[in-house]
mmCIF file of C-alpha atoms in Angstrom:
data_model
loop_
_atom_site.group_PDB
_atom_site.id
_atom_site.type_symbol
_atom_site.label_atom_id
_atom_site.label_comp_id
_atom_site.label_asym_id
_atom_site.label_seq_id
_atom_site.Cartn_x
_atom_site.Cartn_y
_atom_site.Cartn_z
ATOM 1 C CA MET A 793 79.205 127.631 115.032
ATOM 2 C CA LYS A 794 76.182 127.976 113.560
ATOM 3 C CA THR A 795 75.419 126.620 110.501
ATOM 4 C CA LEU A 796 73.132 127.206 107.753
ATOM 5 C CA VAL A 797 72.449 124.300 104.523
ATOM 6 C CA CYS A 798 70.346 123.758 101.537
ATOM 7 C CA THR A 799 69.137 120.230 102.102
ATOM 8 C CA GLU A 800 67.511 120.369 99.234
ATOM 9 C CA PRO A 801 66.096 122.689 96.249
ATOM 10 C CA GLY A 802 63.759 125.166 98.166
ATOM 11 C CA ASN A 803 64.166 123.982 101.318
ATOM 12 C CA PHE A 804 67.423 125.520 104.441
ATOM 13 C CA ASP A 805 67.894 124.344 107.215
ATOM 14 C CA TYR A 806 69.987 126.218 110.748
ATOM 15 C CA SER A 807 72.589 123.040 112.490
ATOM 16 C CA THR A 808 75.214 123.668 114.678
ATOM 17 C CA GLU A 809 78.636 121.187 114.116
ATOM 18 C CA GLU A 810 81.491 121.536 115.841
ATOM 19 C CA MET A 811 84.093 124.560 115.021
ATOM 20 C CA PRO A 812 87.226 122.778 112.765
ATOM 21 C CA ASN A 813 90.145 121.889 113.764
ATOM 22 C CA LEU A 814 92.835 124.194 111.870
ATOM 23 C CA GLU A 815 94.132 121.098 109.646
ATOM 24 C CA ALA A 816 98.412 121.857 107.979
ATOM 25 C CA GLY A 817 98.272 123.919 105.331
ATOM 26 C CA MET A 818 95.016 125.479 105.678
ATOM 27 C CA ALA A 819 93.709 128.796 107.229
ATOM 28 C CA LEU A 820 90.617 129.553 109.792
ATOM 29 C CA ILE A 821 89.069 132.332 109.150
ATOM 30 C CA LYS A 822 85.978 133.923 111.185
ATOM 31 C CA VAL A 823 83.308 134.517 108.462
ATOM 32 C CA LYS A 824 82.109 138.102 108.166
ATOM 33 C CA ARG A 825 80.310 138.577 104.840
ATOM 34 C CA ILE A 826 78.601 136.620 102.405
ATOM 35 C CA GLY A 827 77.530 137.823 99.057
ATOM 36 C CA ILE A 828 74.657 136.119 97.906
ATOM 37 C CA CYS A 829 75.619 135.424 93.867
ATOM 38 C CA GLY A 830 73.144 133.501 91.099
ATOM 39 C CA THR A 831 74.864 129.806 91.508
ATOM 40 C CA ASP A 832 73.632 129.605 95.493
ATOM 41 C CA LEU A 833 69.517 131.312 93.820
ATOM 42 C CA HIS A 834 70.016 128.431 90.714
ATOM 43 C CA ALA A 835 70.448 126.289 93.855
ATOM 44 C CA PHE A 836 67.886 126.595 95.872
ATOM 45 C CA GLU A 837 65.369 126.752 93.110
ATOM 46 C CA GLY A 838 67.423 123.753 91.961
ATOM 47 C CA THR A 839 68.235 124.862 88.332
ATOM 48 C CA GLN A 840 72.099 124.790 89.457
ATOM 49 C CA PRO A 841 74.628 122.152 87.427
ATOM 50 C CA PHE A 842 77.002 120.376 88.435
ATOM 51 C CA PHE A 843 75.125 120.395 92.528
ATOM 52 C CA ASN A 844 74.622 117.632 95.224
ATOM 53 C CA TYR A 845 72.247 118.217 97.861
ATOM 54 C CA PRO A 846 72.815 119.053 100.536
ATOM 55 C CA ARG A 847 75.531 121.676 100.640
ATOM 56 C CA ILE A 848 76.438 124.690 102.852
ATOM 57 C CA LEU A 849 76.374 127.991 100.220
ATOM 58 C CA GLY A 850 78.500 130.854 100.154
ATOM 59 C CA HIS A 851 81.846 131.679 98.147
ATOM 60 C CA GLU A 852 81.226 135.401 97.839
ATOM 61 C CA LEU A 853 83.164 135.675 101.402
ATOM 62 C CA SER A 854 85.243 138.148 103.716
ATOM 63 C CA GLY A 855 86.510 137.759 107.327
ATOM 64 C CA GLU A 856 88.575 137.630 110.104
ATOM 65 C CA LEU A 857 92.053 135.270 109.706
ATOM 66 C CA VAL A 858 92.013 133.378 113.113
ATOM 67 C CA ALA A 859 94.789 131.279 112.552
ATOM 68 C CA VAL A 860 96.821 129.932 110.141
ATOM 69 C CA ASP A 861 99.140 127.409 109.558
ATOM 70 C CA GLY A 862 102.164 128.536 106.449
ATOM 71 C CA ALA A 863 101.312 131.502 105.451
ATOM 72 C CA PRO A 864 104.418 133.816 105.406
ATOM 73 C CA GLY A 865 102.936 137.507 105.624
ATOM 74 C CA PHE A 866 99.724 136.516 107.116
ATOM 75 C CA VAL A 867 98.791 137.126 110.656
ATOM 76 C CA PRO A 868 95.261 136.368 112.655
ATOM 77 C CA GLY A 869 93.282 139.035 113.169
ATOM 78 C CA GLU A 870 93.792 140.651 109.548
ATOM 79 C CA ALA A 871 90.533 141.626 107.249
ATOM 80 C CA VAL A 872 91.232 138.124 103.859
ATOM 81 C CA THR A 873 88.867 137.170 101.129
ATOM 82 C CA PHE A 874 90.412 133.887 99.864
ATOM 83 C CA ILE A 875 89.366 132.522 96.144
ATOM 84 C CA PRO A 876 87.124 129.500 96.539
ATOM 85 C CA TYR A 877 88.166 127.486 93.256
ATOM 86 C CA PHE A 878 90.065 124.835 95.145
ATOM 87 C CA ASN A 879 92.338 123.035 91.636
ATOM 88 C CA CYS A 880 94.509 120.098 92.386
ATOM 89 C CA GLY A 881 97.915 121.950 90.820
ATOM 90 C CA ASN A 882 98.564 118.351 88.837
ATOM 91 C CA CYS A 883 96.163 118.328 85.796
ATOM 92 C CA VAL A 884 96.992 119.776 82.130
ATOM 93 C CA ALA A 885 94.513 123.249 83.425
ATOM 94 C CA CYS A 886 97.332 123.395 86.482
ATOM 95 C CA ARG A 887 99.854 122.889 84.691
ATOM 96 C CA LYS A 888 99.143 124.994 82.354
ATOM 97 C CA GLY A 889 98.341 127.895 84.773
ATOM 98 C CA LYS A 890 94.963 127.651 84.132
ATOM 99 C CA PRO A 891 93.460 126.936 87.864
ATOM 100 C CA ASN A 892 90.462 128.772 87.558
ATOM 101 C CA CYS A 893 89.712 125.671 85.241
ATOM 102 C CA CYS A 894 91.085 122.621 86.582
ATOM 103 C CA VAL A 895 90.258 119.150 85.324
ATOM 104 C CA ASN A 896 89.498 118.955 89.540
ATOM 105 C CA ILE A 897 88.567 121.760 90.227
ATOM 106 C CA SER A 898 86.220 121.673 93.525
ATOM 107 C CA VAL A 899 84.509 125.034 93.866
ATOM 108 C CA CYS A 900 83.873 126.108 97.410
ATOM 109 C CA GLY A 901 79.596 125.978 97.917
ATOM 110 C CA VAL A 902 78.992 124.579 94.547
ATOM 111 C CA HIS A 903 81.202 120.736 94.706
ATOM 112 C CA CYS A 904 82.463 121.333 98.268
ATOM 113 C CA HIS A 905 80.620 123.192 100.980
ATOM 114 C CA GLY A 906 80.970 126.580 101.067
ATOM 115 C CA GLY A 907 80.425 129.979 103.933
ATOM 116 C CA MET A 908 77.180 129.838 105.357
ATOM 117 C CA ARG A 909 78.691 129.341 108.886
ATOM 118 C CA GLU A 910 80.362 131.320 111.608
ATOM 119 C CA TYR A 911 83.804 130.056 110.934
ATOM 120 C CA ILE A 912 85.710 127.922 107.372
ATOM 121 C CA GLN A 913 88.752 126.951 106.837
ATOM 122 C CA VAL A 914 90.622 126.738 104.004
ATOM 123 C CA PRO A 915 93.867 126.041 102.044
ATOM 124 C CA VAL A 916 96.183 128.582 102.471
ATOM 125 C CA ASP A 917 97.630 129.689 98.998
ATOM 126 C CA LYS A 918 94.005 130.485 98.722
ATOM 127 C CA LEU A 919 94.052 133.539 100.835
ATOM 128 C CA VAL A 920 94.169 136.775 99.839
ATOM 129 C CA HIS A 921 95.090 140.274 101.545
ATOM 130 C CA GLY A 922 92.696 142.744 102.819
ATOM 131 C CA GLU A 923 94.799 145.840 101.633
ATOM 132 C CA GLY A 924 93.088 147.838 103.904
ATOM 133 C CA LEU A 925 88.900 147.073 102.262
ATOM 134 C CA SER A 926 85.990 146.869 104.220
ATOM 135 C CA PHE A 927 84.838 143.354 104.977
ATOM 136 C CA ASP A 928 81.899 144.292 102.468
ATOM 137 C CA GLU A 929 84.337 145.340 99.465
ATOM 138 C CA LEU A 930 86.237 142.476 99.984
ATOM 139 C CA ALA A 931 82.817 139.963 99.229
ATOM 140 C CA LEU A 932 82.480 141.262 96.598
ATOM 141 C CA VAL A 933 86.483 141.300 94.986
ATOM 142 C CA GLU A 934 85.257 137.345 93.886
ATOM 143 C CA PRO A 935 81.716 138.307 91.635
ATOM 144 C CA LEU A 936 83.528 141.070 90.363
ATOM 145 C CA ALA A 937 86.831 138.859 89.436
ATOM 146 C CA ILE A 938 84.415 136.913 87.435
ATOM 147 C CA GLY A 939 83.433 140.076 85.249
ATOM 148 C CA ALA A 940 86.941 140.622 85.597
ATOM 149 C CA HIS A 941 88.332 137.360 83.638
ATOM 150 C CA GLY A 942 85.534 137.478 81.601
ATOM 151 C CA VAL A 943 87.134 141.087 79.838
ATOM 152 C CA ARG A 944 90.452 139.284 79.947
ATOM 153 C CA ARG A 945 89.284 136.622 77.981
ATOM 154 C CA ALA A 946 87.968 138.952 75.338
ATOM 155 C CA GLY A 947 91.077 140.974 75.235
ATOM 156 C CA VAL A 948 89.174 144.324 75.177
ATOM 157 C CA MET A 949 91.531 146.824 73.584
ATOM 158 C CA ALA A 950 90.541 151.010 73.715
ATOM 159 C CA GLY A 951 87.872 152.188 71.494
ATOM 160 C CA GLU A 952 86.161 148.567 70.959
ATOM 161 C CA ASN A 953 82.500 148.454 70.694
ATOM 162 C CA VAL A 954 80.858 145.670 73.932
ATOM 163 C CA LEU A 955 77.686 144.431 74.200
ATOM 164 C CA ILE A 956 77.545 143.097 77.530
ATOM 165 C CA ILE A 957 74.312 140.749 78.062
ATOM 166 C CA GLY A 958 72.875 140.556 81.328
ATOM 167 C CA ALA A 959 72.449 143.263 83.591
ATOM 168 C CA GLY A 960 72.677 141.352 86.923
ATOM 169 C CA PRO A 961 75.578 141.321 89.490
ATOM 170 C CA ILE A 962 77.924 139.204 87.684
ATOM 171 C CA GLY A 963 76.866 141.215 84.412
ATOM 172 C CA LEU A 964 77.789 144.769 85.908
ATOM 173 C CA GLY A 965 81.137 143.758 86.916
ATOM 174 C CA THR A 966 81.547 142.776 83.428
ATOM 175 C CA MET A 967 80.896 145.974 81.933
ATOM 176 C CA GLU A 968 82.517 147.879 84.857
ATOM 177 C CA PHE A 969 86.342 145.498 83.727
ATOM 178 C CA ALA A 970 85.761 146.167 80.285
ATOM 179 C CA ARG A 971 85.203 149.748 81.230
ATOM 180 C CA ILE A 972 88.286 150.186 82.670
ATOM 181 C CA ALA A 973 89.567 148.495 79.769
ATOM 182 C CA GLY A 974 88.833 151.060 77.731
ATOM 183 C CA GLY A 975 85.457 149.290 75.446
ATOM 184 C CA LYS A 976 82.657 151.187 74.638
ATOM 185 C CA VAL A 977 80.215 149.705 77.012
ATOM 186 C CA ILE A 978 76.260 148.511 75.416
ATOM 187 C CA ALA A 979 74.258 146.678 78.449
ATOM 188 C CA MET A 980 71.726 144.912 77.205
ATOM 189 C CA ASP A 981 68.684 143.492 78.831
ATOM 190 C CA ILE A 982 64.894 142.456 79.557
ATOM 191 C CA ASN A 983 64.620 144.390 82.530
ATOM 192 C CA GLN A 984 64.344 147.879 82.275
ATOM 193 C CA ASP A 985 64.808 148.997 85.613
ATOM 194 C CA ARG A 986 68.181 146.971 85.548
ATOM 195 C CA LEU A 987 69.044 149.073 82.191
ATOM 196 C CA ARG A 988 67.641 152.166 84.137
ATOM 197 C CA PHE A 989 70.855 150.785 86.778
ATOM 198 C CA CYS A 990 73.633 150.255 84.323
ATOM 199 C CA LYS A 991 72.720 154.164 83.189
ATOM 200 C CA GLU A 992 72.334 156.117 86.905
ATOM 201 C CA ARG A 993 74.196 154.214 88.858
ATOM 202 C CA LEU A 994 77.290 152.482 86.560
ATOM 203 C CA GLY A 995 77.058 155.532 84.151
ATOM 204 C CA VAL A 996 76.408 153.097 81.237
ATOM 205 C CA ALA A 997 76.029 155.425 77.765
ATOM 206 C CA HIS A 998 73.651 153.320 75.648
ATOM 207 C CA THR A 999 71.206 149.893 76.629
ATOM 208 C CA VAL A 1000 69.167 148.226 74.719
ATOM 209 C CA ASN A 1001 65.982 146.158 75.372
ATOM 210 C CA ALA A 1002 66.892 142.714 74.134
ATOM 211 C CA LYS A 1003 62.482 142.352 73.807
ATOM 212 C CA ALA A 1004 62.783 145.118 71.247
ATOM 213 C CA ALA A 1005 61.670 144.422 67.969
ATOM 214 C CA ASP A 1006 64.423 146.799 66.365
ATOM 215 C CA ALA A 1007 66.964 145.681 69.105
ATOM 216 C CA ARG A 1008 69.618 144.672 66.313
ATOM 217 C CA GLU A 1009 68.562 147.991 64.938
ATOM 218 C CA GLN A 1010 69.736 149.558 67.587
ATOM 219 C CA LEU A 1011 73.286 147.963 68.110
ATOM 220 C CA GLU A 1012 74.312 149.067 64.448
ATOM 221 C CA GLN A 1013 72.826 152.616 64.859
ATOM 222 C CA ILE A 1014 75.236 152.747 67.996
ATOM 223 C CA THR A 1015 78.164 151.138 66.416
ATOM 224 C CA GLY A 1016 77.595 152.882 63.558
ATOM 225 C CA GLY A 1017 76.705 149.816 60.882
ATOM 226 C CA ASP A 1018 79.458 147.801 62.692
ATOM 227 C CA MET A 1019 78.525 145.985 65.413
ATOM 228 C CA PRO A 1020 79.968 144.866 68.373
ATOM 229 C CA THR A 1021 83.068 143.697 67.845
ATOM 230 C CA VAL A 1022 83.291 141.636 71.382
ATOM 231 C CA VAL A 1023 79.580 139.919 72.684
ATOM 232 C CA ILE A 1024 79.841 139.102 76.392
ATOM 233 C CA ASP A 1025 76.886 136.828 77.231
ATOM 234 C CA ALA A 1026 76.430 136.824 81.297
ATOM 235 C CA THR A 1027 72.869 135.898 81.442
ATOM 236 C CA GLY A 1028 72.971 131.780 81.134
ATOM 237 C CA SER A 1029 69.627 132.128 79.188
ATOM 238 C CA ILE A 1030 70.075 129.098 76.305
ATOM 239 C CA ALA A 1031 67.815 131.970 74.721
ATOM 240 C CA ALA A 1032 69.815 134.939 75.631
ATOM 241 C CA ILE A 1033 73.409 133.454 74.619
ATOM 242 C CA ASN A 1034 72.108 131.353 70.906
ATOM 243 C CA LYS A 1035 70.553 135.202 69.911
ATOM 244 C CA GLY A 1036 74.037 136.872 70.594
ATOM 245 C CA PHE A 1037 75.561 135.457 67.703
ATOM 246 C CA GLU A 1038 72.857 137.507 65.356
ATOM 247 C CA TYR A 1039 74.930 140.489 67.585
ATOM 248 C CA MET A 1040 78.546 140.074 66.688
ATOM 249 C CA ALA A 1041 80.471 142.413 64.543
ATOM 250 C CA HIS A 1042 82.546 140.663 61.702
ATOM 251 C CA GLY A 1043 86.462 138.919 63.343
ATOM 252 C CA ALA A 1044 84.553 139.680 66.800
ATOM 253 C CA ARG A 1045 85.450 137.437 69.617
ATOM 254 C CA TYR A 1046 82.062 136.202 72.125
ATOM 255 C CA VAL A 1047 82.557 135.004 75.365
ATOM 256 C CA LEU A 1048 79.972 132.601 77.697
ATOM 257 C CA ILE A 1049 80.360 133.805 81.477
ATOM 258 C CA GLY A 1050 76.549 132.512 82.010
ATOM 259 C CA LEU A 1051 76.358 128.894 82.214
ATOM 260 C CA GLN A 1052 73.614 126.920 80.442
ATOM 261 C CA ARG A 1053 72.708 123.099 80.535
ATOM 262 C CA GLU A 1054 71.962 122.385 77.151
ATOM 263 C CA ASN A 1055 73.088 122.875 73.294
ATOM 264 C CA LEU A 1056 73.851 125.562 71.671
ATOM 265 C CA SER A 1057 72.332 126.747 68.648
ATOM 266 C CA PHE A 1058 73.700 128.758 66.457
ATOM 267 C CA SER A 1059 74.339 129.065 62.094
ATOM 268 C CA HIS A 1060 77.591 128.138 61.227
ATOM 269 C CA PRO A 1061 77.415 129.830 58.296
ATOM 270 C CA GLU A 1062 76.922 133.510 58.996
ATOM 271 C CA PHE A 1063 79.613 132.124 62.114
ATOM 272 C CA HIS A 1064 81.613 131.231 59.798
ATOM 273 C CA LYS A 1065 81.595 133.822 57.689
ATOM 274 C CA ARG A 1066 82.391 136.319 59.984
ATOM 275 C CA GLU A 1067 85.977 134.206 61.590
ATOM 276 C CA GLY A 1068 84.106 134.513 65.058
ATOM 277 C CA THR A 1069 85.924 133.428 68.070
ATOM 278 C CA LEU A 1070 83.515 131.908 70.996
ATOM 279 C CA MET A 1071 84.900 131.355 74.149
ATOM 280 C CA SER A 1072 83.467 130.360 77.985
ATOM 281 C CA SER A 1073 85.312 132.230 80.978
ATOM 282 C CA ARG A 1074 84.950 129.971 83.763
ATOM 283 C CA ASN A 1075 85.629 131.195 87.247
ATOM 284 C CA ALA A 1076 89.150 133.091 88.051
ATOM 285 C CA THR A 1077 92.778 133.431 88.792
ATOM 286 C CA ARG A 1078 94.786 134.975 91.755
ATOM 287 C CA GLN A 1079 95.973 137.692 88.351
ATOM 288 C CA ASP A 1080 91.770 139.006 88.914
ATOM 289 C CA PHE A 1081 91.461 139.098 91.861
ATOM 290 C CA GLU A 1082 94.616 141.387 92.227
ATOM 291 C CA HIS A 1083 93.125 143.474 88.735
ATOM 292 C CA VAL A 1084 90.022 143.785 90.922
ATOM 293 C CA ILE A 1085 91.217 145.444 94.681
ATOM 294 C CA ALA A 1086 93.939 147.096 93.307
ATOM 295 C CA CYS A 1087 91.000 148.584 90.716
ATOM 296 C CA MET A 1088 88.927 149.209 93.884
ATOM 297 C CA LYS A 1089 91.547 151.247 95.897
ATOM 298 C CA ARG A 1090 92.058 153.695 92.643
ATOM 299 C CA GLY A 1091 88.522 153.921 93.037
ATOM 300 C CA GLU A 1092 88.231 152.684 89.333
ATOM 301 C CA VAL A 1093 85.167 150.410 90.890
ATOM 302 C CA ALA A 1094 83.126 151.398 93.351
ATOM 303 C CA PRO A 1095 81.010 147.792 95.347
ATOM 304 C CA ALA A 1096 78.826 149.326 97.426
ATOM 305 C CA THR A 1097 76.559 150.743 94.576
ATOM 306 C CA TYR A 1098 76.333 147.166 93.865
ATOM 307 C CA ILE A 1099 74.010 146.355 97.653
ATOM 308 C CA THR A 1100 70.674 146.327 97.115
ATOM 309 C CA HIS A 1101 69.507 143.842 100.041
ATOM 310 C CA ARG A 1102 71.390 143.135 103.708
ATOM 311 C CA VAL A 1103 70.885 141.157 105.891
ATOM 312 C CA THR A 1104 71.556 139.300 109.624
ATOM 313 C CA PHE A 1105 72.998 135.845 109.314
ATOM 314 C CA ASP A 1106 69.547 134.428 111.126
ATOM 315 C CA ALA A 1107 67.085 136.133 108.476
ATOM 316 C CA VAL A 1108 68.657 134.252 105.942
ATOM 317 C CA LYS A 1109 66.361 131.715 105.459
ATOM 318 C CA GLU A 1110 63.438 133.685 105.783
ATOM 319 C CA ASN A 1111 64.497 136.283 103.168
ATOM 320 C CA PHE A 1112 66.100 133.906 100.242
ATOM 321 C CA GLU A 1113 63.409 133.008 98.246
ATOM 322 C CA SER A 1114 61.981 137.049 97.875
ATOM 323 C CA TRP A 1115 65.708 137.724 96.138
ATOM 324 C CA LEU A 1116 64.620 135.242 93.490
ATOM 325 C CA ASP A 1117 61.898 137.409 92.943
ATOM 326 C CA PRO A 1118 62.838 140.233 89.886
ATOM 327 C CA LYS A 1119 60.015 142.156 91.502
ATOM 328 C CA ASN A 1120 62.136 143.167 94.555
ATOM 329 C CA GLY A 1121 64.319 145.223 92.683
ATOM 330 C CA VAL A 1122 68.046 142.130 94.149
ATOM 331 C CA ILE A 1123 71.126 143.543 92.558
ATOM 332 C CA LYS A 1124 73.359 141.933 95.374
ATOM 333 C CA ALA A 1125 72.427 140.798 98.997
ATOM 334 C CA MET A 1126 74.476 140.939 101.444
ATOM 335 C CA VAL A 1127 74.348 138.522 104.633
ATOM 336 C CA GLU A 1128 76.282 139.884 108.173
ATOM 337 C CA LEU A 1129 77.512 137.969 110.957
#
C-alpha cells in the first residue's frame, strides 16, 4: 500500500509498505478521506508538541471497514470512523472515565503512525458506526468532537455570552456546539476573512477583531457590560491565550482547547477577584463523537461548510505547504483516496 511519511519538518516522502495483517482485537480500515488539521500542519512546520519524526500523519479519518476481530455489530463493507486516541485503560484518568487524557495516551498520527496511507489498523473498541453519513462527514466528526468536548467542559448554558477566540476549524466547530448548547456566540480572530466566514457561513451574530484597539470595549457593548461568562481559546497562540484572561466576566469559566508550549502569564489578583475557573480541554470522548454524529443527522451542523480545499492522496505532498499560508484561505483541506 502507498504511504506518505513526514520524515522531518518541511518534508514528505511517499513510500510503499506491506498491508497490515489483521491482529486480534483490531479492525482493518480502507482509508477513504483524510482531513488535514492544525496538528498535521504544525507537525510539518516543526512546532507540534509531543512529536517525533519520522511520522505518518493523519487522524481525521473515515473509511470502509475491511475486516474486524471481535466487534459485535460491525460488519465488513460498512462506512466507519474511529476515535484516534488510544488509551491504556488502567491509569487514573482511564479509571475515572477520562480516556481522552490517559496518562499513557497514544494519539494516532502524533505518538504513533496515522492514516496517510491506504489502509490502517485500529483497536476495535475505537470504531464508530457511520450512521448513514458520507465519508466527508465522517472524517469531520473528530475535529468537531474536539469543539463539542470543550463546550461540554465549559458547561455552556442557554443564554450565556460565549467568547470563542480563534476562527480556525476547531474554533468554528466550537462555535457550532456552543450555539447548539444555547450560548450567545461571539467570535474573535485577527483574520477578517475568517470573521466574515463566521458571519456569512455559520450565522454568528457578533464578531470582534482581536487587533482592534477597542476589542474589550466591543465585548462590553455586546454583553451589556457583563463580559463573557465563558471564554474558550482555540488558537494555541500564547499571546491570545494570555489576553483571554482579560475578557472574563466575574465568575467566568475559561477553557483552553488550543495548546501552547510556553508558560501562561496572567494577573493573579484579576483572576482571583473574578473567582475564575481555568480548565484545559484535551481530545474528546465517545460521548462527544456520538453527540456530533447526532447533531449532523439532525442537520444542526453542516460539515461540508468547512471544506474549502480538496486533493487526491497523490497530490498531498505538492499542496501541503500551501495550506500553511493564510492567503490561501484554507479552513479545511480534505484528501480523497
